[in-house]
XYZ file of C-alpha atoms in Angstrom:
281
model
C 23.841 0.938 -13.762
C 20.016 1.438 -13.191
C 18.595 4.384 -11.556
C 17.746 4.050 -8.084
C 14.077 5.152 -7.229
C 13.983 6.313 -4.052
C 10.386 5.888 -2.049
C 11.733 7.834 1.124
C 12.656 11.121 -0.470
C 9.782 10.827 -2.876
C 6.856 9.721 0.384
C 8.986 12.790 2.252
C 7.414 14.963 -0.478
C 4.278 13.705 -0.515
C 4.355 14.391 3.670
C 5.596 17.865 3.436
C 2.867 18.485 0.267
C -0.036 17.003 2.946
C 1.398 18.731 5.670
C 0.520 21.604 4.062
C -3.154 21.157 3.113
C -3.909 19.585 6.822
C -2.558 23.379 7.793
C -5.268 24.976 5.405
C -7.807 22.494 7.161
C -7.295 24.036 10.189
C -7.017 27.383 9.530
C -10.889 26.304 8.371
C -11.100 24.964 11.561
C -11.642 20.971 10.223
C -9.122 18.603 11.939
C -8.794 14.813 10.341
C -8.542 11.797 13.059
C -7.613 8.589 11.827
C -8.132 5.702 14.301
C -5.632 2.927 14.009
C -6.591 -0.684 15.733
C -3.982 -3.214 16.651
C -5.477 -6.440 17.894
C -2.524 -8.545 19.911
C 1.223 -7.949 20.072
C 2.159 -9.083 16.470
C 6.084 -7.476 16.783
C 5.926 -6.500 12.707
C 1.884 -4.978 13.578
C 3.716 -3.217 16.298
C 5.759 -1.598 13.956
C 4.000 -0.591 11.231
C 1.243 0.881 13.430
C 3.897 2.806 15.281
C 5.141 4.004 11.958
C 1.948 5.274 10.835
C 1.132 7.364 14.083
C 4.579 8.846 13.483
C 3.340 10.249 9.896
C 0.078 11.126 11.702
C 1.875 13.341 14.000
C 4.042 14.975 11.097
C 1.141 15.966 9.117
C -0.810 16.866 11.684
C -3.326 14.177 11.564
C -5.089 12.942 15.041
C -3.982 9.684 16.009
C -6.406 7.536 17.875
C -4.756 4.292 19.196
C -6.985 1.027 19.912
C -4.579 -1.376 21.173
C -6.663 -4.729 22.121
C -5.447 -7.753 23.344
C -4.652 -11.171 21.615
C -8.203 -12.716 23.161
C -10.023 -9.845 21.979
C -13.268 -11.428 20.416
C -14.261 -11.110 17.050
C -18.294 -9.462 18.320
C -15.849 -6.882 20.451
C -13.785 -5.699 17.747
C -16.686 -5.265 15.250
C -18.559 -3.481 18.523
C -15.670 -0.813 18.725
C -15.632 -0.547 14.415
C -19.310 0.067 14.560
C -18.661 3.040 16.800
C -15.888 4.399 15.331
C -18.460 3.908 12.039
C -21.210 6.707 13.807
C -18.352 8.771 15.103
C -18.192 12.374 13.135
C -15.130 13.121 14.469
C -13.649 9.979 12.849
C -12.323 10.294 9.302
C -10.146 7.105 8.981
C -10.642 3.471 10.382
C -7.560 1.171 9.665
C -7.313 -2.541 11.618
C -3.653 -3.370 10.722
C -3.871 -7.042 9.617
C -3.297 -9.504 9.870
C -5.789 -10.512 12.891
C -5.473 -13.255 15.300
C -7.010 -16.152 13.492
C -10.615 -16.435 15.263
C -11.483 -12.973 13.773
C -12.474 -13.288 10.476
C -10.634 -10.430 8.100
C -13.336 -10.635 5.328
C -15.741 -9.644 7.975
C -13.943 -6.785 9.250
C -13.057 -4.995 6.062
C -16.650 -4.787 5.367
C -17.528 -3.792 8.228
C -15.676 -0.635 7.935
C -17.650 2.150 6.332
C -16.087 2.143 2.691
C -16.351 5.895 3.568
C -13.864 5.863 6.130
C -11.715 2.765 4.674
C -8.391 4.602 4.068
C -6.725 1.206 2.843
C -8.910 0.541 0.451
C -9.533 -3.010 0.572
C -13.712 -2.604 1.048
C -15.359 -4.354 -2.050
C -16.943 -1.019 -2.520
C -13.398 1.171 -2.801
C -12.523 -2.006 -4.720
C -15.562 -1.911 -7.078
C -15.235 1.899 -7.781
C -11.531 1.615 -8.230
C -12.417 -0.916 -11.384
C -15.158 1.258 -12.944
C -12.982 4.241 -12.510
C -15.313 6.035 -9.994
C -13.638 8.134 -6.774
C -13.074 6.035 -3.442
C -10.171 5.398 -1.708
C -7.413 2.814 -3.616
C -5.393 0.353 -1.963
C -1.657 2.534 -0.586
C 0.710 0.096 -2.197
C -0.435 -0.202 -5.814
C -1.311 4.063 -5.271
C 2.221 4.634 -3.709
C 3.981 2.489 -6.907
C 1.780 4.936 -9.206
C 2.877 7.685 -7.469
C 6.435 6.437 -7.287
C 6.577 6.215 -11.108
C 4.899 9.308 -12.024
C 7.457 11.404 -10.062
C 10.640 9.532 -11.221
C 9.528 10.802 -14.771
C 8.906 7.109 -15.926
C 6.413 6.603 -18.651
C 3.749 4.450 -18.371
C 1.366 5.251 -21.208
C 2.026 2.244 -24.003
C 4.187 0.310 -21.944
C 4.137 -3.317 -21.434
C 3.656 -3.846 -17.667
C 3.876 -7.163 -15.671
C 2.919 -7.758 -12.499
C 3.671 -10.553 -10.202
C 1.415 -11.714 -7.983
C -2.769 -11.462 -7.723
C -3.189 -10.516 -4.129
C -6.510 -8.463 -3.126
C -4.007 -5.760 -1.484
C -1.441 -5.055 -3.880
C -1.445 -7.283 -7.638
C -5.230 -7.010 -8.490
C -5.537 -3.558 -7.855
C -1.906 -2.725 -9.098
C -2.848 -4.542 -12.904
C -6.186 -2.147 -12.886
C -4.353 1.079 -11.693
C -1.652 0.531 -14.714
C -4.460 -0.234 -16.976
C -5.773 3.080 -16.306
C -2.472 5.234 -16.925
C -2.948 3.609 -20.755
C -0.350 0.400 -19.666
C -0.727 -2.817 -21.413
C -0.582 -5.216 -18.586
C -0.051 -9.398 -17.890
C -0.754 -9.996 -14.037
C 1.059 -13.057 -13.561
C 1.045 -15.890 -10.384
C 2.585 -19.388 -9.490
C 0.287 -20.979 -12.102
C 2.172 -18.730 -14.840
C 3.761 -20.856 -17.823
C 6.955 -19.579 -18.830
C 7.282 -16.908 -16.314
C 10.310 -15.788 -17.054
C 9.842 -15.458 -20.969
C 6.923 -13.634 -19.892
C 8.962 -11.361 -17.254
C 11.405 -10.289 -19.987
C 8.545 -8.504 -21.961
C 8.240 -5.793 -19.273
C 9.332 -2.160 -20.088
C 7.665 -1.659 -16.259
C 7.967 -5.290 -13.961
C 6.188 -4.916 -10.411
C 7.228 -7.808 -8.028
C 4.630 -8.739 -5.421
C 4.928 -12.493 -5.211
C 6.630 -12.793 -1.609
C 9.364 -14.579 -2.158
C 12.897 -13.660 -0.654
C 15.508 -12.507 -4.109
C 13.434 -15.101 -6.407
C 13.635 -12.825 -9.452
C 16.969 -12.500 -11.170
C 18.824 -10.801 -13.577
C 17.377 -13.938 -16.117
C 13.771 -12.572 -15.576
C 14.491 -8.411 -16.637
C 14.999 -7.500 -19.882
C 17.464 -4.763 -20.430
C 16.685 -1.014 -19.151
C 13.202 -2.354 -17.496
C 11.962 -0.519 -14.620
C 11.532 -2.882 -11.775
C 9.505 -2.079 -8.903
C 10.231 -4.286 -6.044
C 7.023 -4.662 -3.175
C 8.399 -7.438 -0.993
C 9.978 -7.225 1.938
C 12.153 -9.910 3.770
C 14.546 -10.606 6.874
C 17.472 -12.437 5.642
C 18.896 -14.619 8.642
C 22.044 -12.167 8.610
C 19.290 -9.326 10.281
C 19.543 -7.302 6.940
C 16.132 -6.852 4.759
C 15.474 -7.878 1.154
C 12.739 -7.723 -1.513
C 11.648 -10.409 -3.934
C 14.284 -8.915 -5.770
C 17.731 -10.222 -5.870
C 18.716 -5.972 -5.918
C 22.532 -7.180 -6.392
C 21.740 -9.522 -9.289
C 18.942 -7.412 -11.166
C 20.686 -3.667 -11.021
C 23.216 -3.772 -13.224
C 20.462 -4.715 -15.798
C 17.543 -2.590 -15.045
C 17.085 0.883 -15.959
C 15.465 2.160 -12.665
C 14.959 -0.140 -10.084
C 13.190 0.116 -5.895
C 15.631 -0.801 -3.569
C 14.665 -2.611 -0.159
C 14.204 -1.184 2.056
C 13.803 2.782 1.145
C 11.534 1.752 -2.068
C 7.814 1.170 -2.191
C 7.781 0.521 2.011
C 7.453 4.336 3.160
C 5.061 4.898 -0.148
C 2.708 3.142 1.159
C 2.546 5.308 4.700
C 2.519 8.190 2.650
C -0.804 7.437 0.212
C -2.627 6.513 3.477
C -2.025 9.484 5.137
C -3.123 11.153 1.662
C -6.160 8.434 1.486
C -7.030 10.055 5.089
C -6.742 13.935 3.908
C -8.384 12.592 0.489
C -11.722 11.781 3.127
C -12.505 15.290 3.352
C -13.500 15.163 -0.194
C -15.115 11.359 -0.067
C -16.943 12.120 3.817
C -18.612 15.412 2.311
């Protein structure tokens, strides 16, 4: 039976540890303020964005809400970034994606000053991420670091696969394990023999977003498997791109949905947005 690696007590420790240093900020008397926009009434947006003010409020972050409507225009939204750009009390910008489909998302992540882009996803946090110099990394592929470090798993040596290539989680995922001394295959739909491949992986992370598509057939025995999607089944209940049932009984240490990676990611971008004391200076 495989360890189960559990995101929500480890991302509550990362909280309490943050909590603690945005304490010592204030005592200095500097206060963080991350602004969060939300364009339209996306129900999963809603969520998420509700989440992360809920985080901001438990480490003691300020919260500042821009809720705009669906017909927001893509010159009004840049408008309001550009302002929240030149505003000193500002340390964070996040626009939860993704964005109605006349706003163009390539346009709005650079428009954020990769100064105050606590996701990560500027090409400049992007670029220094890749040569290995400080900016803010992308909170999924951070939060699985994090996640792996903590449960004592060993990633130095290892043969890593990761599947999926997206900009937000298996590009910058493949370069992060790189960098912890991991021997890494990124993998995608255009992968021959993908499960022969799979089986190779001491450490398999699963970002291809596809409801329970990887089976026990893909793990090889005692792998740590690190599952990043997330999924309503039609029964209400949530799932991964892990079939958790199928896959646990083989792994070593696997995520479970939800409760894995999910709260992670909250958790390294309310560190991103105490790490912008350090970047901002």
């Amino acid at each position: 039976m495989a360890t189960i690696i559990d995101g929500k007590k480890i991302s509550q420790t990362i909280k309490d540890e943050l909590k603690e240093k945005v304490a010592e900020y204030k005592q200095n008397g500097v206060e963080i303020a991350l602004a969060v926009i939300l364009v339209g009434n996306d129900p999963a947006s809603s969520v998420y964005v509700g989440n992360k003010k809920k985080a901001c409020e438990y480490i003691g972050i300020r919260s500042l809400s821009y809720e705009l409507p669906e017909e927001t225009s893509e010159e009004e939204l840049l408008t309001l970034i550009d302002t929240l750009n030149k505003d000193d009390s500002v340390n964070g910008i996040l626009v939860q994606l993704p964005l109605p489909k006349h706003i163009e998302e390539k346009k709005v992540i650079r428009a954020i000053s990769p100064k105050k882009d606590v996701d990560g996803f500027h090409p400049e946090n992007v670029g220094a991420l890749l040569i290995g110099e400080p900016g803010y990394v992308s909170c999924t592929p951070a939060g699985i670091i994090e996640l792996l470090r903590r449960s004592n798993v060993e990633i130095e040596g290892k043969e890593c696969v990761v599947i999926g290539r997206s900009n937000i989680v298996g590009k910058p995922m493949g370069v992060l394990l790189l960098r912890e001394n991991g021997t890494v295959t990124v993998t995608h739909s255009r992968t021959k023999d993908l499960k022969e491949v799979c089986k190779r992986a001491d450490i398999l992370v699963v970002a291809i977003g596809k409801p329970m598509m990887i089976t026990a057939d893909y793990v090889k025995e005692g792998a740590v498997v690190i599952d990043v999607g997330i999924h309503r089944k039609e029964d209400g209940k949530l799932c991964g791109d892990v079939d958790f049932s199928s896959v646990e009984p083989v792994a070593g240490a696997i995520t479970p949905v939800p409760g894995g990676v999910g709260p992670m990611t909250i958790a390294m971008l309310m560190k991103n947005c105490v790490d912008s004391i350090s970047l901002l200076s």
